[in-house]
């Protein structure tokens, strides 16, 4: 009998011991350590008065700085923000001065193995985009009526935006064959409404042919900063993949342009004189670090000169507020190749 009781006690002890192990395992408080993927969160570099963000690639283990103004990289102040669990090894400092004329490197550990990051800097170069690869995208919702753009009776066509022709001075219409890009839409709606109920907008979309980071645009006027010409307009870049739709989802504003003061300057200027601002066109420049890479861009006319000056421009301005004209659009891109 005693032997049976003894065996029962031993068996119970074994079961309790097994249950205790299971309980301990279930309530294990140790946190497993996983390898980091993004060891560097962000970085900036400063040369003189110019500070730029770095492009961090945690797959290729690179940090690239692109400056707009600086050209001497011999004394750069670099600041790097690491992920909290990153193990910083040789050269992996949070703030340091270095010569980025060459390549700076540092070593970090992601809790499993060491990786070497390289840090480089360059100045953004600019190259003009071939107009032959550019085109107007017609038919998007909230853009201008395509039938008003391709209007041969009024010497308008989508192709004229990139035909390489603009005037050397104000009102030299014969130099461009009296042809221009634009539209004359009625103001029966805001935005104007077509006969099929389609909502048109006072905007147009352009395809630059390739994904790029735009550096500069030059708009050559048709009318000399009066009437149909844009007094206020906005420029957008399409930040999503694929072709754009007509709504404004995925469009990032990259510039607001105010040409409204030019009418008073140009209207009494002699053609080709210093005050004839048509000889320079409207130049819009973009900071490399302030614009996204994009293939599609959109220009939204906020007000033409009729809408801006109203009766001071023309007594019939209200019926012309959705008119637009421009001779040519030139584009330059940042070239880092």
Short mmCIF file of C-alpha atoms in Angstrom, two decimals:
data_model
loop_
_atom_site.label_atom_id
_atom_site.label_comp_id
_atom_site.label_asym_id
_atom_site.label_seq_id
_atom_site.Cartn_x
_atom_site.Cartn_y
_atom_site.Cartn_z
CA UNK A 1 0.00 0.00 0.00
CA UNK A 2 2.79 2.37 0.93
CA UNK A 3 4.46 1.58 -2.39
CA UNK A 4 1.32 2.49 -4.31
CA UNK A 5 1.00 5.83 -2.48
CA UNK A 6 4.66 6.57 -3.09
CA UNK A 7 4.27 5.96 -6.83
CA UNK A 8 1.20 8.23 -6.93
CA UNK A 9 3.09 11.04 -5.22
CA UNK A 10 5.99 10.72 -7.68
CA UNK A 11 3.61 10.77 -10.65
CA UNK A 12 1.83 13.86 -9.35
CA UNK A 13 5.14 15.61 -8.87
CA UNK A 14 6.12 14.84 -12.45
CA UNK A 15 2.81 16.15 -13.81
CA UNK A 16 3.06 19.33 -11.71
CA UNK A 17 6.61 19.83 -12.91
CA UNK A 18 5.52 19.51 -16.54
CA UNK A 19 2.65 21.95 -15.99
CA UNK A 20 5.03 24.38 -14.34
CA UNK A 21 7.31 24.29 -17.38
CA UNK A 22 4.38 24.94 -19.69
CA UNK A 23 3.27 27.87 -17.56
CA UNK A 24 6.76 29.32 -17.55
CA UNK A 25 6.99 28.94 -21.30
CA UNK A 26 3.60 30.52 -21.84
CA UNK A 27 4.49 33.57 -19.76
CA UNK A 28 8.03 33.95 -21.06
CA UNK A 29 8.91 37.66 -20.74
CA UNK A 30 12.05 37.68 -22.87
CA UNK A 31 11.59 39.75 -26.07
CA UNK A 32 13.13 38.11 -29.13
CA UNK A 33 15.64 40.27 -31.01
CA UNK A 34 14.90 40.63 -34.71
CA UNK A 35 17.26 42.04 -37.30
CA UNK A 36 16.64 45.67 -38.25
CA UNK A 37 15.78 46.57 -41.83
CA UNK A 38 15.89 50.37 -41.65
CA UNK A 39 19.00 51.15 -39.67
CA UNK A 40 19.10 54.82 -40.72
CA UNK A 41 15.91 56.88 -40.37
CA UNK A 42 16.97 60.20 -41.91
CA UNK A 43 19.92 62.49 -42.62
CA UNK A 44 20.69 66.10 -43.47
CA UNK A 45 23.81 67.90 -44.67
CA UNK A 46 24.69 71.57 -44.39
CA UNK A 47 27.21 73.52 -46.46
CA UNK A 48 27.25 77.25 -45.78
CA UNK A 49 23.65 78.44 -45.60
CA UNK A 50 22.22 75.52 -47.58
CA UNK A 51 20.78 72.49 -45.75
CA UNK A 52 19.42 69.57 -47.75
CA UNK A 53 17.80 66.26 -46.78
CA UNK A 54 19.54 63.06 -47.72
CA UNK A 55 18.02 60.28 -49.76
CA UNK A 56 18.45 57.22 -47.53
CA UNK A 57 18.41 53.77 -49.14
CA UNK A 58 18.54 51.08 -46.45
CA UNK A 59 18.59 48.31 -49.04
CA UNK A 60 21.62 49.62 -50.91
CA UNK A 61 23.05 51.17 -47.70
CA UNK A 62 23.60 54.60 -49.21
CA UNK A 63 22.88 58.22 -48.28
CA UNK A 64 22.94 60.74 -51.13
CA UNK A 65 22.83 64.53 -50.74
CA UNK A 66 22.00 66.77 -53.70
CA UNK A 67 22.71 70.49 -53.38
CA UNK A 68 21.26 73.25 -55.53
CA UNK A 69 23.83 75.94 -54.77
CA UNK A 70 26.86 74.50 -53.03
CA UNK A 71 29.72 73.27 -55.20
CA UNK A 72 32.54 72.98 -52.65
CA UNK A 73 31.83 69.90 -50.53
CA UNK A 74 35.07 69.96 -48.52
CA UNK A 75 33.43 71.01 -45.25
CA UNK A 76 29.98 69.51 -44.81
CA UNK A 77 28.10 69.20 -41.52
CA UNK A 78 26.25 65.87 -41.57
CA UNK A 79 23.52 64.83 -39.14
CA UNK A 80 22.20 61.26 -39.12
CA UNK A 81 19.25 59.83 -37.19
CA UNK A 82 19.60 56.11 -36.53
CA UNK A 83 16.89 53.65 -35.51
CA UNK A 84 16.92 53.11 -31.72
CA UNK A 85 18.22 49.51 -31.89
CA UNK A 86 20.91 50.22 -34.47
CA UNK A 87 24.39 49.40 -33.14
CA UNK A 88 26.69 52.21 -34.23
CA UNK A 89 30.22 51.05 -35.01
CA UNK A 90 33.13 52.61 -36.88
CA UNK A 91 32.36 56.11 -38.17
CA UNK A 92 28.65 55.94 -37.31
CA UNK A 93 28.28 59.32 -35.61
CA UNK A 94 25.13 61.36 -35.12
CA UNK A 95 26.75 64.68 -36.08
CA UNK A 96 30.11 65.29 -37.73
CA UNK A 97 31.99 67.45 -40.22
CA UNK A 98 33.52 65.73 -43.20
CA UNK A 99 34.80 66.22 -46.74
CA UNK A 100 32.10 65.00 -49.12
CA UNK A 101 34.19 65.67 -52.20
CA UNK A 102 34.82 61.96 -51.92
CA UNK A 103 32.87 59.19 -50.21
CA UNK A 104 32.36 58.95 -46.46
CA UNK A 105 31.56 55.53 -45.01
CA UNK A 106 30.44 54.16 -41.66
CA UNK A 107 29.57 50.78 -40.18
CA UNK A 108 26.42 49.78 -38.30
CA UNK A 109 25.00 46.51 -37.02
CA UNK A 110 21.36 45.44 -37.36
CA UNK A 111 21.48 43.03 -34.36
CA UNK A 112 22.74 40.22 -36.60
CA UNK A 113 25.48 41.46 -38.92
CA UNK A 114 27.54 44.52 -39.87
CA UNK A 115 26.77 46.76 -42.84
CA UNK A 116 28.79 49.57 -44.41
CA UNK A 117 26.92 52.70 -45.54
CA UNK A 118 28.36 55.21 -48.01
CA UNK A 119 27.61 58.94 -47.97
CA UNK A 120 28.04 61.07 -51.11
CA UNK A 121 27.13 64.57 -52.30
CA UNK A 122 26.69 66.25 -55.67
CA UNK A 123 25.28 69.38 -57.21
CA UNK A 124 22.14 69.07 -59.29
CA UNK A 125 22.83 69.66 -62.96
CA UNK A 126 20.13 70.89 -65.32
CA UNK A 127 19.37 69.75 -68.86
CA UNK A 128 16.64 70.86 -71.24
CA UNK A 129 13.99 68.29 -72.12
CA UNK A 130 13.46 67.48 -75.79
CA UNK A 131 10.08 68.98 -76.73
CA UNK A 132 9.53 66.12 -79.17
CA UNK A 133 8.91 63.75 -76.26
CA UNK A 134 6.32 66.06 -74.64
CA UNK A 135 2.59 66.12 -75.34
CA UNK A 136 -0.74 67.37 -73.99
CA UNK A 137 -3.00 64.76 -72.38
CA UNK A 138 -6.52 65.40 -73.63
CA UNK A 139 -9.87 64.35 -72.23
CA UNK A 140 -9.21 64.13 -68.49
CA UNK A 141 -12.03 65.13 -66.21
CA UNK A 142 -11.57 68.61 -64.76
CA UNK A 143 -9.31 69.67 -67.63
CA UNK A 144 -10.31 72.00 -70.44
CA UNK A 145 -12.70 70.86 -73.16
CA UNK A 146 -10.63 69.07 -75.87
CA UNK A 147 -12.92 70.42 -78.58
CA UNK A 148 -12.01 73.95 -77.51
CA UNK A 149 -8.29 73.11 -77.49
CA UNK A 150 -8.23 71.54 -80.96
CA UNK A 151 -10.02 74.39 -82.71
CA UNK A 152 -8.50 74.97 -86.14
CA UNK A 153 -10.95 77.79 -86.86
CA UNK A 154 -9.24 79.82 -84.12
CA UNK A 155 -5.69 78.62 -84.85
CA UNK A 156 -5.56 76.50 -81.69
CA UNK A 157 -4.21 72.97 -81.34
CA UNK A 158 -2.72 70.82 -78.58
CA UNK A 159 0.45 70.32 -80.62
CA UNK A 160 1.21 74.06 -80.60
CA UNK A 161 2.26 73.92 -76.95
CA UNK A 162 5.42 72.06 -77.99
CA UNK A 163 6.03 73.20 -81.58
CA UNK A 164 9.13 75.26 -80.77
CA UNK A 165 7.59 78.60 -81.78
CA UNK A 166 7.19 81.73 -79.70
CA UNK A 167 7.42 85.47 -80.26
CA UNK A 168 10.65 87.45 -79.92
CA UNK A 169 8.70 90.48 -78.70
CA UNK A 170 5.16 91.38 -77.72
CA UNK A 171 2.35 91.07 -80.23
CA UNK A 172 4.61 89.65 -82.97
CA UNK A 173 1.86 87.21 -83.89
CA UNK A 174 3.09 86.60 -87.43
CA UNK A 175 6.25 84.96 -86.01
CA UNK A 176 4.10 82.09 -84.76
CA UNK A 177 1.64 82.10 -87.64
CA UNK A 178 -1.09 83.40 -85.33
CA UNK A 179 -1.20 79.93 -83.76
CA UNK A 180 -1.25 79.11 -80.06
CA UNK A 181 -2.31 76.62 -77.41
CA UNK A 182 -5.36 77.31 -75.29
CA UNK A 183 -9.15 77.40 -75.27
CA UNK A 184 -12.20 79.64 -75.10
CA UNK A 185 -14.74 78.03 -72.79
CA UNK A 186 -17.99 79.66 -71.80
CA UNK A 187 -18.77 80.51 -68.18
CA UNK A 188 -22.10 78.66 -68.01
CA UNK A 189 -20.82 76.71 -65.04
CA UNK A 190 -18.02 76.79 -62.51
CA UNK A 191 -16.17 74.91 -63.80
CA UNK A 192 -17.71 75.11 -67.30
CA UNK A 193 -20.09 72.31 -68.25
CA UNK A 194 -20.11 70.62 -71.64
CA UNK A 195 -23.20 69.61 -73.62
CA UNK A 196 -23.02 66.06 -72.21
CA UNK A 197 -22.88 67.33 -68.64
CA UNK A 198 -19.14 66.69 -68.37
CA UNK A 199 -17.44 68.94 -65.84
CA UNK A 200 -14.56 70.73 -67.50
CA UNK A 201 -11.93 72.63 -65.59
CA UNK A 202 -9.65 75.55 -66.31
CA UNK A 203 -6.57 73.31 -66.45
CA UNK A 204 -4.47 71.13 -68.73
CA UNK A 205 -2.23 68.08 -68.22
CA UNK A 206 1.09 67.44 -69.95
CA UNK A 207 3.14 64.27 -70.37
CA UNK A 208 6.88 64.97 -70.32
CA UNK A 209 7.63 61.55 -71.83
CA UNK A 210 9.73 60.21 -68.95
CA UNK A 211 9.72 60.34 -65.18
CA UNK A 212 11.90 63.26 -64.12
CA UNK A 213 12.45 65.84 -61.44
CA UNK A 214 11.58 69.12 -63.08
CA UNK A 215 14.07 71.96 -62.64
CA UNK A 216 12.54 74.80 -64.64
CA UNK A 217 9.58 75.68 -66.84
CA UNK A 218 9.32 78.65 -69.16
CA UNK A 219 5.89 79.76 -70.40
CA UNK A 220 6.08 81.93 -73.53
CA UNK A 221 3.01 84.20 -73.71
CA UNK A 222 0.79 84.61 -76.74
CA UNK A 223 -1.15 87.67 -75.66
CA UNK A 224 1.26 90.10 -73.93
CA UNK A 225 0.19 89.55 -70.32
CA UNK A 226 -3.36 90.63 -70.94
CA UNK A 227 -6.75 89.13 -71.79
CA UNK A 228 -6.54 85.34 -72.15
CA UNK A 229 -3.08 85.05 -70.60
CA UNK A 230 -2.84 83.52 -67.12
CA UNK A 231 -2.49 86.14 -64.38
CA UNK A 232 -2.52 83.54 -61.57
CA UNK A 233 -1.83 79.84 -62.06
CA UNK A 234 -0.68 76.75 -60.20
CA UNK A 235 1.56 73.86 -61.25
CA UNK A 236 1.10 70.29 -60.01
CA UNK A 237 3.09 67.04 -60.28
CA UNK A 238 1.44 63.61 -60.36
CA UNK A 239 2.91 61.46 -57.57
CA UNK A 240 1.09 58.14 -58.12
CA UNK A 241 2.04 55.27 -60.42
CA UNK A 242 0.55 54.85 -63.86
CA UNK A 243 -1.45 57.32 -65.90
CA UNK A 244 -3.39 60.05 -64.07
CA UNK A 245 -7.15 60.21 -63.75
CA UNK A 246 -9.15 63.38 -63.99
CA UNK A 247 -9.67 63.98 -60.28
CA UNK A 248 -7.05 65.75 -58.22
CA UNK A 249 -6.03 62.72 -56.14
CA UNK A 250 -2.27 62.24 -56.23
CA UNK A 251 -1.53 65.71 -57.60
CA UNK A 252 0.98 67.68 -55.52
CA UNK A 253 1.18 71.45 -55.97
CA UNK A 254 4.77 72.45 -56.70
CA UNK A 255 4.35 76.13 -57.62
CA UNK A 256 2.01 79.11 -57.46
CA UNK A 257 2.70 81.78 -60.06
CA UNK A 258 1.52 85.41 -60.01
CA UNK A 259 2.01 87.33 -63.27
CA UNK A 260 -0.68 89.91 -62.52
CA UNK A 261 1.72 92.87 -62.21
CA UNK A 262 3.08 92.38 -65.73
CA UNK A 263 0.10 93.93 -67.53
CA UNK A 264 0.82 97.42 -66.20
CA UNK A 265 4.50 97.05 -67.16
CA UNK A 266 4.06 95.58 -70.63
CA UNK A 267 1.02 97.42 -71.97
CA UNK A 268 2.90 100.68 -72.64
CA UNK A 269 6.27 99.10 -73.41
CA UNK A 270 7.79 99.32 -76.88
CA UNK A 271 8.11 95.87 -78.47
CA UNK A 272 11.52 94.41 -77.68
CA UNK A 273 12.34 97.05 -75.05
CA UNK A 274 13.57 96.37 -71.50
CA UNK A 275 9.97 96.57 -70.21
CA UNK A 276 8.71 94.14 -72.81
CA UNK A 277 8.61 91.16 -70.47
CA UNK A 278 7.39 88.95 -73.31
CA UNK A 279 11.01 88.65 -74.43
CA UNK A 280 11.78 86.61 -71.31
CA UNK A 281 8.53 84.75 -70.80
CA UNK A 282 7.48 83.46 -67.39
CA UNK A 283 10.25 81.35 -65.81
CA UNK A 284 9.39 79.05 -62.91
CA UNK A 285 12.32 77.38 -61.14
CA UNK A 286 12.09 74.42 -58.75
CA UNK A 287 14.36 73.41 -55.88
CA UNK A 288 15.61 69.84 -56.33
CA UNK A 289 14.65 68.81 -52.81
CA UNK A 290 11.20 70.42 -52.93
CA UNK A 291 9.65 68.56 -55.89
CA UNK A 292 8.87 64.88 -56.50
CA UNK A 293 9.85 62.73 -59.45
CA UNK A 294 6.97 62.72 -61.92
CA UNK A 295 6.10 62.17 -65.56
CA UNK A 296 2.78 64.02 -65.63
CA UNK A 297 2.33 67.68 -64.72
CA UNK A 298 -0.77 69.84 -64.57
CA UNK A 299 -1.29 73.57 -64.96
CA UNK A 300 -4.38 75.07 -63.33
CA UNK A 301 -5.43 78.55 -64.40
CA UNK A 302 -6.72 80.32 -61.29
CA UNK A 303 -7.44 83.63 -63.05
CA UNK A 304 -6.68 85.00 -66.47
CA UNK A 305 -6.18 88.75 -66.90
CA UNK A 306 -9.85 89.23 -67.71
CA UNK A 307 -10.87 87.66 -64.39
CA UNK A 308 -8.14 89.41 -62.42
CA UNK A 309 -8.74 92.98 -63.63
CA UNK A 310 -12.39 92.56 -64.67
CA UNK A 311 -13.84 95.80 -66.08
CA UNK A 312 -10.45 97.50 -65.94
CA UNK A 313 -9.40 94.97 -68.59
CA UNK A 314 -12.64 94.65 -70.54
CA UNK A 315 -16.32 95.34 -69.89
CA UNK A 316 -17.16 91.86 -71.18
CA UNK A 317 -14.66 90.13 -68.91
CA UNK A 318 -17.14 87.77 -67.22
CA UNK A 319 -17.84 85.84 -70.42
CA UNK A 320 -14.10 85.42 -71.03
CA UNK A 321 -12.86 84.31 -67.62
CA UNK A 322 -12.43 80.71 -68.83
CA UNK A 323 -10.29 81.64 -71.82
CA UNK A 324 -6.59 80.82 -71.94
CA UNK A 325 -3.69 81.15 -74.35
CA UNK A 326 0.05 80.52 -74.35
CA UNK A 327 2.59 80.12 -77.17
CA UNK A 328 5.04 77.52 -75.86
CA UNK A 329 6.13 75.57 -72.81
CA UNK A 330 9.82 74.75 -72.37
CA UNK A 331 11.03 72.31 -69.72
CA UNK A 332 14.34 71.60 -68.00
CA UNK A 333 15.03 68.67 -65.68
CA UNK A 334 17.60 67.81 -63.06
CA UNK A 335 20.17 65.47 -64.53
CA UNK A 336 22.14 63.41 -62.00
CA UNK A 337 23.56 60.84 -64.41
#
